[in-house]
Amino acid sequence: AIAFDDALLIRKKGDILQIQVMKKALKCAFPYTIPIFAGFWFLGMTYGIYMNVSGFSFWYPLLMSLTIFGGSLEFVAVSMLLAPYAPVQCFLMALMIQARHLFYGIAMLDKFKGLGWKKPYLIYGMCDETFSINCSAEIPEGIDRGWFYFFVTLLNQFYWVASATLGGVLGSFIH
C-alpha cells in the first residue's frame, strides 16, 4: 500500500509541475498574440458578418473557422458556396490560396521536432500570424518551447474562431 501511495504522490507532483510549465508558457506566449487578437477581432467579425448577410447561419463561420482556419480561403469560400457546384475549381483555388503553408511547414520542421502529440496541431493551426510569431520569437530560457508554440497557436485560433462566430451572430441583427 505504501508503494502505491508513493506512486500516486509522485504522479501528483509530476502533474503539478507539468501544470506550472504550461502556465509559464501560456503567460509568455500571450503577449505575443495580443496584436493578432486585435487584427483577428476585426477581420473575424467581418468574416462572420459577411457569411451571415450572404445567407448563412452563424454555424457556418463557426465550423469553417474551426476546420479551414485560413482567413483568405474562408472569405473566398463564401462565393464558392454560393456558386454552382465546381469541385475541381474549388480545389484548385483552395490549393493556390493556401499553398504558402507548405513553405511555412518546411521552415518549421526543425522547430517542431520532438514535440510529440503537439506537432500535428501545430502544423494544422499554422496560419500566417502564428508562423511569424513561432518562427521569430526568442523564447526565454526556462520556458518550454513546445508549450509556447502550442499556446501561440491555440490563442490565435481561439481569437479567430470566437470573432468569426460572434460576427456570424451579430450579422443576424444587420438584416
XYZ file of N, CA, C and O in Angstrom:
700
model
N 0.825 -1.202 0.000
C 0.000 0.000 0.000
C 0.860 1.252 0.000
O 0.492 2.249 -0.589
N 2.008 1.182 0.645
C 2.876 2.362 0.707
C 3.451 2.667 -0.674
O 3.489 3.819 -1.090
N 3.853 1.635 -1.406
C 4.405 1.856 -2.746
C 3.355 2.485 -3.663
O 3.664 3.371 -4.460
N 2.119 2.041 -3.546
C 1.041 2.594 -4.359
C 0.812 4.062 -4.002
O 0.664 4.904 -4.880
N 0.798 4.387 -2.705
C 0.630 5.773 -2.258
C 1.781 6.641 -2.727
O 1.585 7.779 -3.140
N 2.992 6.108 -2.664
C 4.164 6.852 -3.142
C 4.059 7.120 -4.638
O 4.391 8.212 -5.108
N 3.588 6.136 -5.383
C 3.440 6.309 -6.830
C 2.408 7.389 -7.135
O 2.609 8.210 -8.033
N 1.304 7.398 -6.399
C 0.288 8.441 -6.590
C 0.839 9.819 -6.255
O 0.573 10.788 -6.954
N 1.605 9.900 -5.174
C 2.194 11.177 -4.762
C 3.177 11.678 -5.812
O 3.169 12.860 -6.176
N 3.991 10.780 -6.342
C 4.951 11.163 -7.383
C 4.202 11.625 -8.625
O 4.561 12.628 -9.238
N 3.150 10.910 -8.991
C 2.362 11.309 -10.167
C 1.724 12.665 -9.948
O 1.696 13.505 -10.836
N 1.185 12.905 -8.751
C 0.561 14.177 -8.441
C 1.573 15.318 -8.538
O 1.277 16.376 -9.082
N 2.772 15.097 -8.020
C 3.824 16.115 -8.099
C 4.201 16.377 -9.552
O 4.412 17.507 -9.949
N 4.254 15.301 -10.342
C 4.554 15.455 -11.763
C 3.494 16.251 -12.485
O 3.782 17.097 -13.334
N 2.232 15.986 -12.158
C 1.118 16.730 -12.762
C 1.182 18.203 -12.389
O 0.954 19.079 -13.220
N 1.490 18.484 -11.128
C 1.593 19.873 -10.664
C 2.730 20.583 -11.381
O 2.575 21.716 -11.833
N 3.862 19.905 -11.532
C 4.993 20.505 -12.251
C 4.636 20.773 -13.706
O 4.987 21.815 -14.256
N 3.917 19.825 -14.335
C 3.513 19.991 -15.733
C 2.581 21.185 -15.874
O 2.692 21.970 -16.817
N 1.656 21.346 -14.952
C 0.734 22.486 -14.986
C 1.508 23.789 -14.825
O 1.215 24.776 -15.506
N 2.512 23.801 -13.971
C 3.334 25.002 -13.792
C 4.102 25.336 -15.067
O 4.209 26.505 -15.449
N 4.626 24.326 -15.738
C 5.333 24.523 -17.005
C 4.385 25.118 -18.048
O 4.731 26.052 -18.774
N 3.161 24.587 -18.098
C 2.165 25.069 -19.050
C 1.769 26.515 -18.749
O 1.665 27.333 -19.661
N 1.560 26.836 -17.484
C 1.184 28.202 -17.100
C 2.271 29.200 -17.474
O 1.977 30.293 -17.972
N 3.535 28.821 -17.253
C 4.639 29.713 -17.622
C 4.672 29.951 -19.121
O 4.881 31.072 -19.580
N 4.444 28.894 -19.888
C 4.452 29.020 -21.348
C 3.288 29.884 -21.823
O 3.457 30.730 -22.706
N 2.110 29.690 -21.240
C 0.944 30.492 -21.605
C 1.184 31.965 -21.270
O 0.908 32.850 -22.089
N 1.712 32.218 -20.108
C 1.997 33.592 -19.676
C 3.024 34.256 -20.595
O 2.932 35.445 -20.885
N 3.965 33.487 -21.089
C 4.980 34.015 -22.011
C 4.406 34.214 -23.410
O 4.727 35.198 -24.087
N 3.549 33.293 -23.862
C 3.012 33.348 -25.226
C 1.959 34.430 -25.402
O 1.878 35.059 -26.462
N 1.148 34.663 -24.390
C 0.017 35.572 -24.508
C 0.379 36.964 -25.032
O -0.259 37.444 -25.977
N 1.401 37.636 -24.490
C 1.703 38.987 -25.005
C 2.057 39.014 -26.495
O 1.771 39.992 -27.185
N 2.645 37.942 -27.001
C 2.979 37.873 -28.419
C 1.718 37.869 -29.282
O 1.759 38.273 -30.440
N 0.617 37.376 -28.732
C -0.597 37.210 -29.524
C -1.558 38.394 -29.427
O -2.561 38.402 -30.144
N -1.277 39.350 -28.577
C -2.201 40.480 -28.413
C -2.410 41.246 -29.726
O -3.558 41.544 -30.082
N -1.357 41.570 -30.484
C -1.613 42.251 -31.774
C -2.437 41.397 -32.736
O -3.243 41.920 -33.502
N -2.262 40.091 -32.680
C -3.040 39.189 -33.534
C -4.504 39.234 -33.104
O -5.408 39.264 -33.945
N -4.738 39.263 -31.810
C -6.100 39.372 -31.297
C -6.781 40.611 -31.868
O -7.925 40.529 -32.323
N -6.081 41.743 -31.861
C -6.672 42.992 -32.369
C -7.055 42.855 -33.844
O -8.153 43.256 -34.245
N -6.183 42.278 -34.644
C -6.477 42.108 -36.067
C -7.545 41.067 -36.319
O -8.458 41.274 -37.115
N -7.442 39.929 -35.626
C -8.418 38.864 -35.815
C -9.797 39.280 -35.333
O -10.799 38.850 -35.890
N -9.851 40.076 -34.273
C -11.148 40.519 -33.757
C -11.919 41.247 -34.853
O -13.081 40.974 -35.093
N -11.230 42.151 -35.523
C -11.871 42.924 -36.590
C -12.158 42.055 -37.812
O -13.284 42.009 -38.308
N -11.150 41.356 -38.311
C -11.326 40.552 -39.530
C -12.263 39.372 -39.323
O -13.072 39.048 -40.197
N -12.152 38.713 -38.179
C -13.015 37.576 -37.900
C -14.474 37.983 -37.811
O -15.351 37.308 -38.343
N -14.741 39.091 -37.135
C -16.129 39.559 -37.059
C -16.627 39.965 -38.438
O -17.782 39.696 -38.785
N -15.756 40.585 -39.217
C -16.138 40.955 -40.580
C -16.496 39.714 -41.385
O -17.503 39.691 -42.100
N -15.693 38.685 -41.263
C -15.967 37.429 -41.961
C -17.305 36.837 -41.508
O -18.124 36.411 -42.332
N -17.537 36.792 -40.203
C -18.780 36.244 -39.687
C -19.999 37.022 -40.162
O -21.022 36.437 -40.541
N -19.886 38.337 -40.153
C -20.983 39.180 -40.639
C -21.206 38.939 -42.129
O -22.342 38.797 -42.592
N -20.112 38.873 -42.896
C -20.202 38.614 -44.337
C -20.900 37.288 -44.614
O -21.770 37.200 -45.490
N -20.545 36.246 -43.851
C -21.208 34.948 -44.024
C -22.701 35.083 -43.739
O -23.525 34.563 -44.492
N -23.030 35.783 -42.671
C -24.430 35.894 -42.280
C -25.251 36.683 -43.288
O -26.328 36.247 -43.672
N -24.737 37.822 -43.727
C -25.507 38.618 -44.695
C -25.532 37.946 -46.074
O -26.356 38.307 -46.907
N -24.655 36.961 -46.276
C -24.689 36.184 -47.519
C -25.681 35.036 -47.439
O -25.812 34.258 -48.383
N -26.345 34.909 -46.292
C -27.402 33.925 -46.166
C -27.070 32.710 -45.317
O -27.856 31.766 -45.252
N -25.937 32.709 -44.660
C -25.524 31.551 -43.870
C -25.749 31.804 -42.379
O -25.536 32.905 -41.894
N -26.122 30.772 -41.671
C -26.289 30.833 -40.221
C -24.928 31.017 -39.550
O -23.878 30.752 -40.153
N -24.926 31.413 -38.297
C -23.671 31.595 -37.565
C -22.888 30.301 -37.423
O -21.687 30.309 -37.151
N -23.556 29.157 -37.628
C -22.852 27.873 -37.553
C -21.805 27.741 -38.654
O -20.778 27.089 -38.454
N -22.054 28.337 -39.797
C -21.097 28.239 -40.905
C -19.759 28.899 -40.571
O -18.719 28.257 -40.722
N -19.743 30.167 -40.150
C -18.430 30.721 -39.800
C -17.791 30.000 -38.613
O -16.559 29.859 -38.577
N -18.587 29.511 -37.685
C -18.032 28.751 -36.558
C -17.331 27.498 -37.052
O -16.146 27.276 -36.768
N -18.045 26.679 -37.817
C -17.469 25.414 -38.280
C -16.356 25.611 -39.303
O -15.358 24.882 -39.292
N -16.522 26.594 -40.186
C -15.481 26.831 -41.188
C -14.219 27.383 -40.547
O -13.105 27.018 -40.943
N -14.347 28.253 -39.556
C -13.151 28.784 -38.907
C -12.449 27.712 -38.083
O -11.227 27.741 -37.938
N -13.202 26.753 -37.575
C -12.588 25.643 -36.845
C -11.859 24.680 -37.775
O -10.786 24.185 -37.441
N -12.434 24.412 -38.938
C -11.874 23.383 -39.811
C -10.908 23.928 -40.860
O -9.876 23.321 -41.120
N -11.233 25.040 -41.473
C -10.352 25.592 -42.509
C -9.228 26.388 -41.866
O -8.065 26.213 -42.189
N -9.548 27.272 -40.961
C -8.610 28.154 -40.266
C -7.595 28.768 -41.228
O -6.386 28.701 -41.045
N -8.114 29.370 -42.267
C -7.322 30.122 -43.226
C -8.178 31.273 -43.721
O -9.013 31.073 -44.608
N -8.010 32.438 -43.129
C -8.897 33.567 -43.387
C -9.126 33.876 -44.851
O -10.259 34.083 -45.278
N -8.067 33.909 -45.641
C -8.218 34.231 -47.063
C -9.142 33.242 -47.752
O -10.053 33.624 -48.493
N -8.909 31.973 -47.503
C -9.738 30.940 -48.118
C -11.164 30.992 -47.594
O -12.105 30.767 -48.354
N -11.339 31.321 -46.337
C -12.686 31.378 -45.780
C -13.509 32.483 -46.442
O -14.694 32.292 -46.722
N -12.899 33.633 -46.692
C -13.613 34.706 -47.386
C -13.991 34.272 -48.805
O -15.104 34.501 -49.255
N -13.070 33.630 -49.510
C -13.336 33.174 -50.874
C -14.354 32.034 -50.879
O -15.161 31.912 -51.799
N -14.340 31.223 -49.818
C -15.260 30.081 -49.742
C -16.718 30.521 -49.734
O -17.587 29.770 -50.175
N -16.986 31.733 -49.266
C -18.371 32.222 -49.276
C -18.893 32.227 -50.707
O -19.970 31.697 -50.995
N -18.128 32.809 -51.617
C -18.581 32.852 -53.012
C -18.585 31.455 -53.637
O -19.424 31.158 -54.486
N -17.669 30.582 -53.219
C -17.665 29.212 -53.734
C -18.918 28.462 -53.287
O -19.480 27.675 -54.056
N -19.360 28.701 -52.057
C -20.567 28.037 -51.553
C -21.823 28.544 -52.248
O -22.806 27.811 -52.370
N -21.793 29.781 -52.701
C -22.956 30.375 -53.363
C -22.977 30.104 -54.866
O -24.002 30.274 -55.517
N -21.834 29.685 -55.421
C -21.716 29.450 -56.867
C -22.180 28.030 -57.213
O -22.311 27.174 -56.332
N -22.427 27.777 -58.498
C -22.757 26.402 -58.917
C -21.624 25.444 -58.538
O -20.455 25.834 -58.480
N -21.972 24.202 -58.297
C -21.031 23.177 -57.851
C -19.899 23.009 -58.865
O -20.132 22.664 -60.021
N -18.664 23.259 -58.416
C -17.482 23.120 -59.271
C -16.317 22.636 -58.411
O -15.444 23.406 -58.020
N -16.292 21.349 -58.092
C -15.298 20.841 -57.143
C -13.847 21.006 -57.584
O -12.988 21.309 -56.765
N -13.559 20.825 -58.874
C -12.178 20.947 -59.349
C -11.707 22.387 -59.202
O -10.598 22.646 -58.705
N -12.539 23.337 -59.603
C -12.168 24.742 -59.484
C -11.997 25.138 -58.010
O -11.078 25.878 -57.666
N -12.881 24.652 -57.146
C -12.766 24.943 -55.711
C -11.475 24.373 -55.139
O -10.770 25.039 -54.373
N -11.152 23.142 -55.514
C -9.914 22.520 -55.036
C -8.695 23.309 -55.500
O -7.791 23.591 -54.702
N -8.656 23.660 -56.785
C -7.502 24.404 -57.304
C -7.383 25.780 -56.659
O -6.276 26.230 -56.337
N -8.503 26.449 -56.451
C -8.480 27.755 -55.809
C -7.953 27.630 -54.373
O -7.101 28.407 -53.944
N -8.460 26.650 -53.650
C -8.010 26.435 -52.271
C -6.519 26.118 -52.229
O -5.786 26.637 -51.380
N -6.072 25.301 -53.155
C -4.652 24.938 -53.216
C -3.785 26.165 -53.500
O -2.756 26.372 -52.849
N -4.205 26.997 -54.441
C -3.414 28.191 -54.777
C -3.391 29.191 -53.617
O -2.364 29.792 -53.340
N -4.510 29.361 -52.960
C -4.569 30.330 -51.865
C -3.748 29.862 -50.669
O -3.035 30.645 -50.046
N -3.822 28.583 -50.343
C -3.190 28.083 -49.123
C -1.821 27.442 -49.370
O -1.205 26.977 -48.415
N -1.305 27.449 -50.576
C -0.033 26.784 -50.887
C 1.139 27.327 -50.086
O 2.088 26.604 -49.796
N 1.082 28.573 -49.686
C 2.189 29.154 -48.916
C 2.428 28.397 -47.608
O 3.535 28.391 -47.072
N 1.397 27.730 -47.107
C 1.534 26.990 -45.857
C 2.483 25.809 -46.004
O 3.068 25.372 -45.009
N 2.650 25.298 -47.217
C 3.639 24.239 -47.439
C 5.033 24.743 -47.090
O 5.819 24.041 -46.447
N 5.336 25.962 -47.488
C 6.653 26.538 -47.209
C 6.798 26.891 -45.732
O 7.875 26.774 -45.158
N 5.725 27.315 -45.107
C 5.760 27.557 -43.656
C 6.112 26.262 -42.937
O 6.926 26.247 -42.013
N 5.453 25.186 -43.355
C 5.688 23.890 -42.711
C 7.129 23.434 -42.856
O 7.727 22.951 -41.899
N 7.687 23.602 -44.041
C 9.083 23.219 -44.268
C 10.003 24.036 -43.369
O 10.936 23.506 -42.772
N 9.718 25.331 -43.245
C 10.555 26.206 -42.417
C 10.485 25.843 -40.936
O 11.423 26.114 -40.182
N 9.397 25.219 -40.510
C 9.213 24.918 -39.090
C 9.562 23.473 -38.718
O 9.441 23.101 -37.549
N 10.005 22.671 -39.682
C 10.280 21.263 -39.393
C 11.251 21.082 -38.232
O 11.015 20.269 -37.336
N 12.346 21.825 -38.222
C 13.325 21.686 -37.138
C 12.756 22.143 -35.802
O 13.015 21.527 -34.769
N 12.009 23.229 -35.810
C 11.457 23.752 -34.553
C 10.408 22.823 -33.952
O 10.221 22.809 -32.741
N 9.726 22.053 -34.789
C 8.659 21.171 -34.301
C 9.159 19.763 -33.979
O 8.377 18.923 -33.546
N 10.452 19.488 -34.184
C 10.991 18.159 -33.892
C 10.856 17.854 -32.406
O 11.107 18.700 -31.558
N 10.448 16.633 -32.118
C 10.390 16.165 -30.739
C 9.243 16.718 -29.915
O 9.277 16.649 -28.693
N 8.219 17.271 -30.557
C 7.112 17.858 -29.798
C 5.938 16.898 -29.607
O 4.900 17.295 -29.083
N 6.110 15.665 -30.035
C 5.108 14.634 -29.758
C 3.726 14.959 -30.298
O 3.572 15.369 -31.445
N 2.726 14.781 -29.445
C 1.331 14.949 -29.851
C 0.991 16.376 -30.236
O -0.011 16.603 -30.909
N 1.801 17.350 -29.846
C 1.517 18.748 -30.189
C 1.794 19.035 -31.667
O 1.187 19.925 -32.262
N 2.706 18.299 -32.252
C 3.157 18.572 -33.623
C 2.022 18.590 -34.652
O 1.933 19.541 -35.434
N 1.125 17.598 -34.686
C 0.041 17.662 -35.688
C -0.833 18.911 -35.526
O -1.230 19.527 -36.518
N -1.131 19.301 -34.286
C -1.944 20.502 -34.085
C -1.174 21.754 -34.495
O -1.749 22.667 -35.093
N 0.109 21.802 -34.203
C 0.914 22.963 -34.589
C 0.969 23.110 -36.106
O 0.941 24.227 -36.630
N 1.029 22.003 -36.808
C 1.032 22.037 -38.268
C -0.332 22.493 -38.783
O -0.431 23.362 -39.645
N -1.400 21.917 -38.228
C -2.753 22.297 -38.644
C -3.049 23.768 -38.355
O -3.619 24.463 -39.183
N -2.669 24.231 -37.189
C -3.024 25.580 -36.760
C -2.084 26.674 -37.211
O -2.162 27.804 -36.722
N -1.190 26.373 -38.155
C -0.207 27.360 -38.568
C -0.775 28.303 -39.636
O -0.768 28.013 -40.816
N -1.281 29.428 -39.175
C -1.698 30.490 -40.092
C -0.518 31.464 -40.242
O 0.515 31.294 -39.597
N -0.665 32.456 -41.082
C 0.428 33.407 -41.317
C 0.939 34.023 -40.018
O 2.140 34.120 -39.785
N 0.001 34.457 -39.182
C 0.356 35.168 -37.965
C 1.046 34.247 -36.958
O 2.030 34.640 -36.314
N 0.551 33.032 -36.844
C 1.164 32.066 -35.932
C 2.567 31.710 -36.413
O 3.499 31.613 -35.608
N 2.715 31.543 -37.712
C 4.037 31.255 -38.268
C 5.020 32.370 -37.931
O 6.135 32.109 -37.490
N 4.609 33.614 -38.126
C 5.540 34.718 -37.891
C 5.971 34.785 -36.425
O 7.136 35.063 -36.138
N 5.051 34.501 -35.497
C 5.432 34.518 -34.077
C 6.321 33.329 -33.746
O 7.405 33.493 -33.168
N 5.874 32.125 -34.099
C 6.629 30.930 -33.732
C 7.980 30.846 -34.419
O 8.911 30.255 -33.886
N 8.094 31.456 -35.573
C 9.366 31.427 -36.298
C 10.360 32.438 -35.730
O 11.552 32.187 -35.683
N 9.858 33.584 -35.288
C 10.772 34.669 -34.902
C 10.902 34.898 -33.401
O 11.850 35.562 -32.974
N 10.005 34.369 -32.599
C 10.041 34.646 -31.155
C 11.289 34.042 -30.525
O 11.665 32.909 -30.824
N 11.898 34.814 -29.662
C 13.012 34.305 -28.870
C 12.430 33.869 -27.531
O 12.118 34.701 -26.684
N 12.292 32.570 -27.398
C 11.652 32.017 -26.208
C 12.656 32.077 -25.056
O 13.769 31.575 -25.172
N 12.249 32.707 -23.957
C 13.174 32.831 -22.825
C 13.573 31.469 -22.258
O 12.824 30.492 -22.357
N 14.734 31.445 -21.650
C 15.202 30.224 -21.001
C 14.232 29.880 -19.867
O 13.728 30.757 -19.177
N 13.966 28.616 -19.708
C 13.040 28.175 -18.670
C 11.609 28.044 -19.150
O 10.735 27.617 -18.398
N 11.341 28.423 -20.405
C 10.004 28.278 -20.988
C 10.045 27.110 -21.956
O 10.894 27.065 -22.845
N 9.151 26.175 -21.792
C 9.081 25.015 -22.680
C 8.643 25.463 -24.071
O 7.555 26.008 -24.241
N 9.485 25.251 -25.070
C 9.192 25.737 -26.424
C 7.964 25.074 -27.027
O 7.184 25.708 -27.732
N 7.752 23.796 -26.748
C 6.589 23.090 -27.278
C 5.294 23.695 -26.767
O 4.352 23.922 -27.535
N 5.246 23.975 -25.479
C 4.048 24.600 -24.914
C 3.914 26.035 -25.383
O 2.799 26.524 -25.605
N 5.021 26.739 -25.561
C 4.962 28.106 -26.081
C 4.328 28.102 -27.472
O 3.383 28.843 -27.734
N 4.845 27.259 -28.361
C 4.287 27.161 -29.713
C 2.810 26.765 -29.667
O 1.986 27.306 -30.401
N 2.493 25.811 -28.803
C 1.122 25.334 -28.674
C 0.187 26.467 -28.271
O -0.880 26.647 -28.865
N 0.576 27.250 -27.260
C -0.314 28.310 -26.785
C -0.420 29.473 -27.768
O -1.488 30.071 -27.888
N 0.641 29.782 -28.485
C 0.535 30.804 -29.538
C -0.484 30.346 -30.570
O -1.377 31.098 -30.973
N -0.386 29.102 -30.985
C -1.299 28.545 -31.983
C -2.728 28.489 -31.456
O -3.671 28.907 -32.138
N -2.896 27.982 -30.246
C -4.226 27.851 -29.660
C -4.891 29.216 -29.454
O -6.060 29.398 -29.785
N -4.153 30.179 -28.912
C -4.725 31.507 -28.693
C -5.138 32.147 -30.010
O -6.231 32.702 -30.123
N -4.263 32.077 -31.012
C -4.599 32.673 -32.303
C -5.824 32.006 -32.914
O -6.704 32.686 -33.458
N -5.910 30.691 -32.836
C -7.087 30.025 -33.387
C -8.331 30.396 -32.576
O -9.392 30.631 -33.153
N -8.201 30.467 -31.274
C -9.347 30.861 -30.450
C -9.836 32.254 -30.826
O -11.046 32.474 -30.953
N -8.909 33.194 -31.019
C -9.303 34.559 -31.387
C -10.103 34.553 -32.689
O -11.110 35.241 -32.821
N -9.618 33.785 -33.665
C -10.276 33.761 -34.972
C -11.653 33.104 -34.881
O -12.641 33.640 -35.375
N -11.720 31.943 -34.271
C -12.988 31.211 -34.190
C -14.020 32.016 -33.400
O -15.176 32.146 -33.826
N -13.611 32.575 -32.274
C -14.544 33.338 -31.442
C -15.051 34.580 -32.170
O -16.254 34.873 -32.152
N -14.158 35.297 -32.837
C -14.590 36.530 -33.513
C -15.435 36.216 -34.753
O -16.402 36.922 -35.034
N -15.107 35.166 -35.489
C -15.921 34.785 -36.655
C -17.322 34.356 -36.212
O -18.321 34.720 -36.839
N -17.386 33.611 -35.122
C -18.681 33.176 -34.608
C -19.488 34.368 -34.109
O -20.682 34.488 -34.409
N -18.838 35.248 -33.373
C -19.529 36.439 -32.879
C -20.022 37.295 -34.048
O -21.148 37.799 -34.018
N -19.201 37.431 -35.083
C -19.632 38.160 -36.278
C -20.838 37.510 -36.933
O -21.753 38.194 -37.388
N -20.853 36.166 -36.965
C -21.996 35.451 -37.520
C -23.267 35.713 -36.731
O -24.340 35.870 -37.292
N -23.134 35.771 -35.421
C -24.301 36.060 -34.562
C -24.733 37.516 -34.739
O -25.921 37.807 -34.935
N -23.769 38.441 -34.715
C -24.095 39.853 -34.844
C -24.646 40.187 -36.230
O -25.454 41.105 -36.373
N -24.216 39.424 -37.226
C -24.701 39.644 -38.582
C -26.200 39.472 -38.704
O -26.838 40.104 -39.551
N -26.773 38.653 -37.859
C -28.221 38.441 -37.919
C -28.998 39.680 -37.491
O -30.165 39.829 -37.823
N -28.351 40.603 -36.792
C -29.012 41.841 -36.372
C -28.937 42.924 -37.441
O -29.586 43.955 -37.317
N -28.145 42.700 -38.484
C -27.960 43.704 -39.535
C -29.112 43.688 -40.526
O -29.481 44.712 -41.064
N -29.688 42.537 -40.775
C -30.750 42.425 -41.787
C -31.799 43.441 -41.547
O -32.660 43.701 -41.042
